[in-house]
Structures are given as C-alpha cells and as structure tokens.
Amino acid sequence: MAAFQFDLKPTGAQALGLQWMQLIPACLLIGMLGALMTIGVGLYAPCMILVSLMGMNPIAAFPIMMGSCAFLMPFASTRFILSGKYQLRASLGLTLGGVPAVLIAALLVKSLPLYALKWLVVVVVLVTGIQMLRSAFASEPKFSDPQ
C-alpha cells in the first residue's frame, strides 16, 4: 500500500470484480484474514491491501469486508455462545453501538478522500504490526489467566 502511495507501483486499479483465477486465491486469503479476526486482528486494513494488490479499486474493500464479517461472525461466535464464555451485557452494548457505528463509518469512508484513507491504512497496519511484534517478544505476558 505504501508502494502505491509513493508511486513505486503503478496504480490504475479500477476493477470491481475478479476473474476465477484471481477470485479463488482472494477468497482463500480473505478466509485466512477472517480467521485472524477471532483473535482480535481487524479485517478492513488487510482487506484493503489485498484488494489493492489484486488490482481492484480500494473502494471495493468496504463491502467485501462487511460481507466477509457477516459470514464469519455466526460461525466464529457459536463456540463462545454454546460454552457461555462471553459477557452478555458487553455483547449487547457492542451490538447496539455497532449499528450506528457502521452507518457513520460507511458515510465517513465514502466521503474521505481515497489518498488519505490509504495513508490511514498504512499507519494502522504499521502500528498494529509493531504492537504485535513487541507483544510477541515480551518476556512475560501482558495478561493473566483468570483461572
């Protein structure tokens, strides 16, 4: 994404769809990125990078990410719901807050200049990556097991 921003890679990606030979690996990669969501890694920034690398218009990342999450969440949440290892009040609060948040994000993302949005994605991915590496190399975990 940074290479696109610095004009090191040619832009001009305007496609809103993929051919079968690109669609199958893209779906597999989105599936892997979706699996990372279950451990707390967000999907929008990696999805936008994947969409750009596949030669698509980065604007297509938002509906792809939303569709992926819509299919992912029922399957990912089933285990937690059946085991009772979730907090109902927190889940309800996130659900109720998520509805207007998605509407606001959809309007904001649509009105935000694509150039600025790409830089925002680069910064988010870099900061998240650095935090994950620092956490991985920490001598002791930052959390404690409640059991």
GROMACS .gro file of C-alpha atoms in nm:
model
  147
    1MET     CA    1   0.000   0.000   0.000
    2ALA     CA    2   0.288   0.235   0.078
    3ALA     CA    3   0.446   0.147  -0.258
    4PHE     CA    4   0.126   0.259  -0.430
    5GLN     CA    5   0.128   0.583  -0.229
    6PHE     CA    6   0.491   0.659  -0.321
    7ASP     CA    7   0.420   0.573  -0.689
    8LEU     CA    8   0.664   0.281  -0.674
    9LYS     CA    9   0.393   0.050  -0.808
   10PRO     CA   10   0.161   0.150  -1.089
   11THR     CA   11  -0.188   0.241  -0.983
   12GLY     CA   12  -0.488   0.247  -1.209
   13ALA     CA   13  -0.664  -0.039  -1.035
   14GLN     CA   14  -1.028   0.026  -1.115
   15ALA     CA   15  -1.173  -0.326  -1.134
   16LEU     CA   16  -1.467  -0.406  -0.909
   17GLY     CA   17  -1.451  -0.780  -0.967
   18LEU     CA   18  -1.204  -1.062  -1.031
   19GLN     CA   19  -1.169  -1.346  -1.278
   20TRP     CA   20  -1.194  -1.701  -1.138
   21MET     CA   21  -0.816  -1.748  -1.136
   22GLN     CA   22  -0.780  -1.448  -0.904
   23LEU     CA   23  -1.109  -1.492  -0.719
   24ILE     CA   24  -1.027  -1.833  -0.568
   25PRO     CA   25  -0.694  -1.728  -0.405
   26ALA     CA   26  -0.852  -1.399  -0.295
   27CYS     CA   27  -1.136  -1.586  -0.123
   28LEU     CA   28  -0.889  -1.818   0.049
   29LEU     CA   29  -0.684  -1.521   0.169
   30ILE     CA   30  -0.994  -1.338   0.293
   31GLY     CA   31  -1.087  -1.659   0.479
   32MET     CA   32  -0.746  -1.664   0.649
   33LEU     CA   33  -0.775  -1.295   0.736
   34GLY     CA   34  -1.123  -1.366   0.873
   35ALA     CA   35  -0.979  -1.639   1.095
   36LEU     CA   36  -0.741  -1.380   1.238
   37MET     CA   37  -1.044  -1.173   1.339
   38THR     CA   38  -1.125  -1.436   1.602
   39ILE     CA   39  -0.804  -1.341   1.783
   40GLY     CA   40  -0.866  -0.968   1.756
   41VAL     CA   41  -0.696  -0.865   1.432
   42GLY     CA   42  -0.918  -0.631   1.233
   43LEU     CA   43  -1.014  -0.704   0.874
   44TYR     CA   44  -1.058  -0.369   0.699
   45ALA     CA   45  -0.693  -0.266   0.658
   46PRO     CA   46  -0.568  -0.611   0.546
   47CYS     CA   47  -0.870  -0.644   0.316
   48MET     CA   48  -0.800  -0.306   0.158
   49ILE     CA   49  -0.437  -0.405   0.099
   50LEU     CA   50  -0.540  -0.741  -0.051
   51VAL     CA   51  -0.798  -0.576  -0.276
   52SER     CA   52  -0.538  -0.325  -0.398
   53LEU     CA   53  -0.280  -0.595  -0.463
   54MET     CA   54  -0.537  -0.793  -0.664
   55GLY     CA   55  -0.579  -0.494  -0.897
   56MET     CA   56  -0.917  -0.384  -0.769
   57ASN     CA   57  -1.038  -0.040  -0.674
   58PRO     CA   58  -0.972   0.006  -0.298
   59ILE     CA   59  -1.328   0.138  -0.258
   60ALA     CA   60  -1.443  -0.223  -0.303
   61ALA     CA   61  -1.272  -0.321   0.024
   62PHE     CA   62  -1.551  -0.193   0.249
   63PRO     CA   63  -1.836  -0.405   0.107
   64ILE     CA   64  -1.604  -0.707   0.078
   65MET     CA   65  -1.501  -0.668   0.442
   66MET     CA   66  -1.861  -0.622   0.557
   67GLY     CA   67  -1.977  -0.929   0.364
   68SER     CA   68  -1.688  -1.134   0.500
   69CYS     CA   69  -1.770  -1.033   0.855
   70ALA     CA   70  -2.138  -1.111   0.804
   71PHE     CA   71  -2.049  -1.469   0.708
   72LEU     CA   72  -1.770  -1.505   0.964
   73MET     CA   73  -1.936  -1.391   1.284
   74PRO     CA   74  -2.210  -1.654   1.315
   75PHE     CA   75  -1.955  -1.934   1.280
   76ALA     CA   76  -1.689  -1.771   1.498
   77SER     CA   77  -1.932  -1.685   1.777
   78THR     CA   78  -2.109  -2.022   1.801
   79ARG     CA   79  -1.837  -2.178   2.018
   80PHE     CA   80  -1.841  -1.888   2.263
   81ILE     CA   81  -2.220  -1.879   2.286
   82LEU     CA   82  -2.251  -2.255   2.343
   83SER     CA   83  -1.982  -2.253   2.611
   84GLY     CA   84  -2.124  -1.942   2.782
   85LYS     CA   85  -1.781  -1.773   2.778
   86TYR     CA   86  -1.896  -1.427   2.687
   87GLN     CA   87  -2.043  -1.131   2.869
   88LEU     CA   88  -2.400  -1.070   2.760
   89ARG     CA   89  -2.407  -0.703   2.863
   90ALA     CA   90  -2.085  -0.624   2.677
   91SER     CA   91  -2.209  -0.812   2.369
   92LEU     CA   92  -2.537  -0.625   2.375
   93GLY     CA   93  -2.359  -0.290   2.413
   94LEU     CA   94  -2.125  -0.363   2.123
   95THR     CA   95  -2.415  -0.479   1.907
   96LEU     CA   96  -2.629  -0.176   1.980
   97GLY     CA   97  -2.333   0.060   1.936
   98GLY     CA   98  -2.222  -0.118   1.620
   99VAL     CA   99  -2.534  -0.038   1.420
  100PRO     CA  100  -2.489   0.342   1.421
  101ALA     CA  101  -2.109   0.299   1.405
  102VAL     CA  102  -2.135   0.108   1.076
  103LEU     CA  103  -2.363   0.376   0.932
  104ILE     CA  104  -2.124   0.652   1.041
  105ALA     CA  105  -1.824   0.458   0.906
  106ALA     CA  106  -1.998   0.397   0.573
  107LEU     CA  107  -2.069   0.768   0.535
  108LEU     CA  108  -1.722   0.871   0.654
  109VAL     CA  109  -1.537   0.621   0.437
  110LYS     CA  110  -1.745   0.725   0.137
  111SER     CA  111  -1.662   1.093   0.190
  112LEU     CA  112  -1.298   1.051   0.298
  113PRO     CA  113  -1.051   1.110   0.013
  114LEU     CA  114  -0.905   0.777  -0.102
  115TYR     CA  115  -0.549   0.912  -0.079
  116ALA     CA  116  -0.594   0.994   0.292
  117LEU     CA  117  -0.771   0.663   0.357
  118LYS     CA  118  -0.479   0.469   0.206
  119TRP     CA  119  -0.231   0.652   0.430
  120LEU     CA  120  -0.454   0.584   0.729
  121VAL     CA  121  -0.448   0.213   0.642
  122VAL     CA  122  -0.067   0.217   0.611
  123VAL     CA  123  -0.033   0.380   0.954
  124VAL     CA  124  -0.283   0.141   1.118
  125VAL     CA  125  -0.110  -0.166   0.974
  126LEU     CA  126   0.235  -0.043   1.080
  127VAL     CA  127   0.130   0.048   1.434
  128THR     CA  128  -0.060  -0.278   1.478
  129GLY     CA  129   0.229  -0.481   1.341
  130ILE     CA  130   0.479  -0.313   1.573
  131GLN     CA  131   0.250  -0.368   1.874
  132MET     CA  132   0.205  -0.735   1.785
  133LEU     CA  133   0.580  -0.787   1.745
  134ARG     CA  134   0.650  -0.614   2.076
  135SER     CA  135   0.390  -0.832   2.244
  136ALA     CA  136   0.534  -1.147   2.086
  137PHE     CA  137   0.885  -1.071   2.207
  138ALA     CA  138   0.782  -0.956   2.557
  139SER     CA  139   0.940  -1.161   2.835
  140GLU     CA  140   0.613  -1.213   3.020
  141PRO     CA  141   0.253  -1.195   2.903
  142LYS     CA  142   0.059  -0.869   2.947
  143PHE     CA  143  -0.250  -1.052   3.075
  144SER     CA  144  -0.319  -1.308   3.342
  145ASP     CA  145  -0.532  -1.619   3.320
  146PRO     CA  146  -0.838  -1.575   3.543
  147GLN     CA  147  -0.834  -1.943   3.641
   0.00000   0.00000   0.00000
